[in-house]
Short mmCIF file of N, CA and C in Angstrom, two decimals:
data_model
loop_
_atom_site.label_atom_id
_atom_site.label_comp_id
_atom_site.label_asym_id
_atom_site.label_seq_id
_atom_site.Cartn_x
_atom_site.Cartn_y
_atom_site.Cartn_z
N UNK Q 1 57.45 -110.42 -25.58
CA UNK Q 1 56.67 -111.57 -25.17
C UNK Q 1 55.48 -111.76 -26.10
N UNK Q 2 54.90 -110.65 -26.55
CA UNK Q 2 53.76 -110.73 -27.46
C UNK Q 2 54.17 -111.40 -28.76
N UNK Q 3 55.33 -111.02 -29.28
CA UNK Q 3 55.84 -111.63 -30.52
C UNK Q 3 56.10 -113.11 -30.32
N UNK Q 4 56.69 -113.48 -29.19
CA UNK Q 4 56.98 -114.90 -28.93
C UNK Q 4 55.69 -115.70 -28.79
N UNK Q 5 54.71 -115.15 -28.09
CA UNK Q 5 53.43 -115.84 -27.94
C UNK Q 5 52.77 -116.03 -29.30
N UNK Q 6 52.86 -115.01 -30.14
CA UNK Q 6 52.29 -115.11 -31.49
C UNK Q 6 53.01 -116.18 -32.30
N UNK Q 7 54.31 -116.21 -32.21
CA UNK Q 7 55.09 -117.21 -32.97
C UNK Q 7 54.86 -118.62 -32.45
N UNK Q 8 54.54 -118.74 -31.18
CA UNK Q 8 54.22 -120.06 -30.64
C UNK Q 8 52.97 -120.62 -31.30
N UNK Q 9 52.08 -119.74 -31.74
CA UNK Q 9 50.84 -120.15 -32.40
C UNK Q 9 51.03 -120.25 -33.91
N UNK Q 10 51.65 -119.23 -34.53
CA UNK Q 10 51.72 -119.16 -35.99
C UNK Q 10 52.88 -119.93 -36.59
N UNK Q 11 53.95 -120.09 -35.86
CA UNK Q 11 55.15 -120.80 -36.30
C UNK Q 11 55.59 -120.40 -37.71
N UNK Q 12 55.96 -119.13 -37.91
CA UNK Q 12 56.38 -118.71 -39.25
C UNK Q 12 57.64 -119.45 -39.71
N UNK Q 13 57.64 -119.92 -40.95
CA UNK Q 13 58.82 -120.63 -41.46
C UNK Q 13 60.04 -119.72 -41.52
N UNK Q 14 61.21 -120.29 -41.28
CA UNK Q 14 62.45 -119.52 -41.33
C UNK Q 14 62.76 -118.75 -40.07
N UNK Q 15 61.92 -118.85 -39.06
CA UNK Q 15 62.13 -118.14 -37.80
C UNK Q 15 62.92 -119.01 -36.83
N UNK Q 16 63.96 -118.42 -36.21
CA UNK Q 16 64.72 -119.15 -35.20
C UNK Q 16 63.82 -119.54 -34.03
N UNK Q 17 62.92 -118.65 -33.67
CA UNK Q 17 61.98 -118.93 -32.59
C UNK Q 17 61.13 -120.15 -32.94
N UNK Q 18 60.66 -120.21 -34.18
CA UNK Q 18 59.88 -121.37 -34.63
C UNK Q 18 60.69 -122.65 -34.50
N UNK Q 19 61.95 -122.59 -34.91
CA UNK Q 19 62.82 -123.77 -34.81
C UNK Q 19 62.93 -124.25 -33.37
N UNK Q 20 63.13 -123.29 -32.46
CA UNK Q 20 63.23 -123.66 -31.04
C UNK Q 20 61.92 -124.27 -30.55
N UNK Q 21 60.80 -123.62 -30.87
CA UNK Q 21 59.49 -124.10 -30.41
C UNK Q 21 59.21 -125.50 -30.93
N UNK Q 22 59.57 -125.75 -32.17
CA UNK Q 22 59.34 -127.08 -32.75
C UNK Q 22 60.24 -128.13 -32.12
N UNK Q 23 61.39 -127.69 -31.57
CA UNK Q 23 62.28 -128.62 -30.86
C UNK Q 23 61.77 -128.95 -29.46
N UNK Q 24 60.81 -128.16 -28.99
CA UNK Q 24 60.19 -128.43 -27.70
C UNK Q 24 61.08 -128.14 -26.51
N UNK Q 25 60.64 -128.63 -25.39
CA UNK Q 25 61.32 -128.39 -24.12
C UNK Q 25 62.77 -128.83 -24.15
N UNK Q 26 63.05 -129.93 -24.80
CA UNK Q 26 64.42 -130.43 -24.84
C UNK Q 26 65.35 -129.45 -25.56
N UNK Q 27 64.96 -128.98 -26.74
CA UNK Q 27 65.79 -128.07 -27.52
C UNK Q 27 65.93 -126.71 -26.83
N UNK Q 28 64.82 -126.20 -26.34
CA UNK Q 28 64.86 -124.90 -25.67
C UNK Q 28 65.67 -125.00 -24.39
N UNK Q 29 65.47 -126.06 -23.62
CA UNK Q 29 66.21 -126.27 -22.38
C UNK Q 29 67.71 -126.37 -22.61
N UNK Q 30 68.09 -127.03 -23.70
CA UNK Q 30 69.51 -127.15 -24.04
C UNK Q 30 70.11 -125.76 -24.26
N UNK Q 31 69.39 -124.89 -24.96
CA UNK Q 31 69.87 -123.54 -25.21
C UNK Q 31 69.92 -122.73 -23.91
N UNK Q 32 68.95 -122.90 -23.04
CA UNK Q 32 68.96 -122.18 -21.76
C UNK Q 32 70.19 -122.57 -20.96
N UNK Q 33 70.46 -123.86 -20.89
CA UNK Q 33 71.65 -124.33 -20.15
C UNK Q 33 72.93 -123.75 -20.76
N UNK Q 34 73.03 -123.78 -22.08
CA UNK Q 34 74.21 -123.27 -22.78
C UNK Q 34 74.39 -121.77 -22.50
N UNK Q 35 73.31 -121.03 -22.62
CA UNK Q 35 73.40 -119.59 -22.43
C UNK Q 35 73.69 -119.23 -20.97
N UNK Q 36 73.18 -120.00 -20.03
CA UNK Q 36 73.47 -119.75 -18.61
C UNK Q 36 74.97 -119.94 -18.35
N UNK Q 37 75.55 -120.99 -18.90
CA UNK Q 37 76.99 -121.22 -18.75
C UNK Q 37 77.79 -120.09 -19.36
N UNK Q 38 77.38 -119.63 -20.55
CA UNK Q 38 78.09 -118.54 -21.21
C UNK Q 38 77.99 -117.24 -20.41
N UNK Q 39 76.85 -116.99 -19.80
CA UNK Q 39 76.71 -115.80 -18.95
C UNK Q 39 77.63 -115.89 -17.74
N UNK Q 40 77.65 -117.04 -17.11
CA UNK Q 40 78.51 -117.23 -15.93
C UNK Q 40 79.97 -116.98 -16.29
N UNK Q 41 80.40 -117.48 -17.42
CA UNK Q 41 81.78 -117.27 -17.86
C UNK Q 41 82.02 -115.79 -18.18
N UNK Q 42 81.06 -115.16 -18.85
CA UNK Q 42 81.23 -113.76 -19.28
C UNK Q 42 81.35 -112.79 -18.11
N UNK Q 43 80.61 -113.04 -17.02
CA UNK Q 43 80.66 -112.09 -15.90
C UNK Q 43 82.02 -112.07 -15.22
N UNK Q 44 82.83 -113.08 -15.44
CA UNK Q 44 84.17 -113.11 -14.87
C UNK Q 44 85.22 -112.45 -15.76
N UNK Q 45 84.81 -112.02 -16.95
CA UNK Q 45 85.75 -111.36 -17.86
C UNK Q 45 85.98 -109.92 -17.39
N UNK Q 46 87.17 -109.43 -17.56
CA UNK Q 46 87.55 -108.11 -17.08
C UNK Q 46 87.14 -106.99 -18.02
N UNK Q 47 87.04 -105.82 -17.45
CA UNK Q 47 86.90 -104.59 -18.21
C UNK Q 47 85.56 -104.39 -18.88
N UNK Q 48 85.53 -103.33 -19.69
CA UNK Q 48 84.31 -102.95 -20.38
C UNK Q 48 83.88 -104.01 -21.39
N UNK Q 49 84.84 -104.65 -22.05
CA UNK Q 49 84.50 -105.70 -23.02
C UNK Q 49 83.86 -106.89 -22.31
N UNK Q 50 84.36 -107.23 -21.14
CA UNK Q 50 83.75 -108.31 -20.36
C UNK Q 50 82.33 -107.96 -19.94
N UNK Q 51 82.14 -106.70 -19.55
CA UNK Q 51 80.80 -106.24 -19.17
C UNK Q 51 79.85 -106.31 -20.35
N UNK Q 52 80.30 -105.85 -21.51
CA UNK Q 52 79.49 -105.91 -22.72
C UNK Q 52 79.14 -107.36 -23.09
N UNK Q 53 80.11 -108.23 -22.93
CA UNK Q 53 79.88 -109.65 -23.22
C UNK Q 53 78.84 -110.23 -22.26
N UNK Q 54 78.91 -109.84 -20.99
CA UNK Q 54 77.92 -110.32 -20.01
C UNK Q 54 76.53 -109.83 -20.37
N UNK Q 55 76.41 -108.58 -20.80
CA UNK Q 55 75.11 -108.04 -21.21
C UNK Q 55 74.57 -108.84 -22.40
N UNK Q 56 75.44 -109.10 -23.37
CA UNK Q 56 75.05 -109.88 -24.56
C UNK Q 56 74.54 -111.27 -24.16
N UNK Q 57 75.29 -111.95 -23.31
CA UNK Q 57 74.91 -113.30 -22.89
C UNK Q 57 73.65 -113.28 -22.04
N UNK Q 58 73.46 -112.25 -21.22
CA UNK Q 58 72.22 -112.13 -20.43
C UNK Q 58 71.03 -111.99 -21.37
N UNK Q 59 71.20 -111.23 -22.44
CA UNK Q 59 70.14 -111.10 -23.44
C UNK Q 59 69.78 -112.44 -24.05
N UNK Q 60 70.80 -113.23 -24.38
CA UNK Q 60 70.54 -114.56 -24.94
C UNK Q 60 69.79 -115.45 -23.94
N UNK Q 61 70.22 -115.42 -22.68
CA UNK Q 61 69.59 -116.25 -21.66
C UNK Q 61 68.13 -115.84 -21.45
N UNK Q 62 67.90 -114.54 -21.37
CA UNK Q 62 66.53 -114.06 -21.16
C UNK Q 62 65.66 -114.40 -22.36
N UNK Q 63 66.17 -114.20 -23.57
CA UNK Q 63 65.40 -114.54 -24.78
C UNK Q 63 64.99 -116.01 -24.77
N UNK Q 64 65.93 -116.91 -24.52
CA UNK Q 64 65.62 -118.33 -24.55
C UNK Q 64 64.67 -118.72 -23.42
N UNK Q 65 64.79 -118.07 -22.28
CA UNK Q 65 63.85 -118.30 -21.18
C UNK Q 65 62.45 -117.86 -21.57
N UNK Q 66 62.34 -116.71 -22.24
CA UNK Q 66 61.03 -116.24 -22.70
C UNK Q 66 60.44 -117.19 -23.75
N UNK Q 67 61.28 -117.76 -24.59
CA UNK Q 67 60.79 -118.75 -25.57
C UNK Q 67 60.20 -119.96 -24.83
N UNK Q 68 60.87 -120.40 -23.77
CA UNK Q 68 60.36 -121.53 -23.00
C UNK Q 68 59.01 -121.19 -22.39
N UNK Q 69 58.88 -119.99 -21.86
CA UNK Q 69 57.61 -119.57 -21.28
C UNK Q 69 56.52 -119.56 -22.36
N UNK Q 70 56.84 -119.03 -23.53
CA UNK Q 70 55.87 -118.99 -24.64
C UNK Q 70 55.49 -120.41 -25.06
N UNK Q 71 56.47 -121.29 -25.06
CA UNK Q 71 56.21 -122.70 -25.40
C UNK Q 71 55.18 -123.32 -24.46
N UNK Q 72 55.25 -122.91 -23.22
CA UNK Q 72 54.35 -123.46 -22.19
C UNK Q 72 53.07 -122.64 -22.05
N UNK Q 73 53.00 -121.52 -22.77
CA UNK Q 73 51.81 -120.67 -22.68
C UNK Q 73 51.78 -119.82 -21.44
N UNK Q 74 52.94 -119.53 -20.88
CA UNK Q 74 53.06 -118.71 -19.68
C UNK Q 74 53.42 -117.30 -20.11
N UNK Q 75 52.67 -116.32 -19.64
CA UNK Q 75 52.95 -114.92 -19.98
C UNK Q 75 53.87 -114.33 -18.93
N UNK Q 76 54.68 -113.41 -19.36
CA UNK Q 76 55.64 -112.78 -18.45
C UNK Q 76 54.95 -112.09 -17.28
N UNK Q 77 53.73 -111.62 -17.48
CA UNK Q 77 52.97 -111.01 -16.38
C UNK Q 77 52.76 -111.99 -15.23
N UNK Q 78 52.61 -113.27 -15.56
CA UNK Q 78 52.45 -114.28 -14.51
C UNK Q 78 53.71 -114.41 -13.67
N UNK Q 79 54.86 -114.34 -14.34
CA UNK Q 79 56.14 -114.41 -13.63
C UNK Q 79 56.31 -113.17 -12.77
N UNK Q 80 55.97 -112.01 -13.33
CA UNK Q 80 56.06 -110.76 -12.56
C UNK Q 80 55.16 -110.81 -11.33
N UNK Q 81 53.97 -111.38 -11.47
CA UNK Q 81 53.06 -111.51 -10.33
C UNK Q 81 53.65 -112.43 -9.26
N UNK Q 82 54.29 -113.48 -9.69
CA UNK Q 82 54.92 -114.40 -8.73
C UNK Q 82 56.05 -113.70 -7.98
N UNK Q 83 56.85 -112.93 -8.70
CA UNK Q 83 57.94 -112.18 -8.04
C UNK Q 83 57.38 -111.14 -7.08
N UNK Q 84 56.30 -110.49 -7.46
CA UNK Q 84 55.66 -109.51 -6.57
C UNK Q 84 55.13 -110.19 -5.32
N UNK Q 85 54.59 -111.40 -5.47
CA UNK Q 85 54.08 -112.15 -4.32
C UNK Q 85 55.19 -112.43 -3.32
N UNK Q 86 56.38 -112.66 -3.84
CA UNK Q 86 57.52 -112.99 -2.98
C UNK Q 86 58.18 -111.77 -2.35
N UNK Q 87 57.90 -110.58 -2.86
CA UNK Q 87 58.56 -109.38 -2.37
C UNK Q 87 58.33 -109.21 -0.88
N UNK Q 88 59.41 -108.91 -0.19
CA UNK Q 88 59.33 -108.72 1.26
C UNK Q 88 59.50 -110.00 2.05
N UNK Q 89 59.61 -111.12 1.33
CA UNK Q 89 59.83 -112.40 1.98
C UNK Q 89 61.28 -112.81 1.77
N UNK Q 90 61.95 -113.13 2.84
CA UNK Q 90 63.32 -113.58 2.73
C UNK Q 90 63.37 -114.85 1.90
N UNK Q 91 64.27 -114.89 0.94
CA UNK Q 91 64.44 -116.09 0.13
C UNK Q 91 64.79 -117.30 0.98
N UNK Q 92 65.56 -117.08 2.04
CA UNK Q 92 65.92 -118.18 2.93
C UNK Q 92 64.71 -118.67 3.70
N UNK Q 93 63.86 -117.74 4.17
CA UNK Q 93 62.65 -118.14 4.89
C UNK Q 93 61.68 -118.87 3.97
N UNK Q 94 61.56 -118.38 2.73
CA UNK Q 94 60.66 -119.01 1.76
C UNK Q 94 61.12 -120.42 1.45
N UNK Q 95 62.42 -120.61 1.29
CA UNK Q 95 62.97 -121.93 1.00
C UNK Q 95 62.76 -122.87 2.19
N UNK Q 96 62.95 -122.38 3.39
CA UNK Q 96 62.74 -123.20 4.59
C UNK Q 96 61.28 -123.60 4.72
N UNK Q 97 60.36 -122.70 4.39
CA UNK Q 97 58.92 -123.01 4.46
C UNK Q 97 58.55 -124.10 3.46
N UNK Q 98 59.17 -124.08 2.29
CA UNK Q 98 58.89 -125.12 1.29
C UNK Q 98 59.35 -126.48 1.79
N UNK Q 99 60.50 -126.52 2.44
CA UNK Q 99 61.02 -127.79 2.96
C UNK Q 99 60.09 -128.35 4.03
N UNK Q 100 59.58 -127.49 4.93
CA UNK Q 100 58.67 -127.95 5.97
C UNK Q 100 57.37 -128.47 5.38
N UNK Q 101 56.89 -127.83 4.32
CA UNK Q 101 55.64 -128.23 3.68
C UNK Q 101 55.76 -129.54 2.92
N UNK Q 102 56.98 -129.93 2.58
CA UNK Q 102 57.20 -131.17 1.82
C UNK Q 102 57.42 -132.38 2.73
N UNK Q 103 57.49 -132.16 4.04
CA UNK Q 103 57.75 -133.28 4.96
C UNK Q 103 56.50 -134.05 5.24
#
């Protein structure tokens, strides 16, 4: 995350991360969608090779997600804090509370 945050500021030429950042939300979002689909497909593949493929695709998805966070200036610690805030709360209860608050 430190490297991505630095690249969001310095934009070194020839860096794939720089290319994504310069493409903005649209370019990064396109890659996130693509990688999410590839991960979903990979987890259904059989055997050890399928497992390895899923790990590879998860790495791609996480990397591109981290680039999006860096693009927005969001540090991974903020996401970790949000997940910690939710710990012990049923996802279903949390979702229901959001719906009630939006009425």
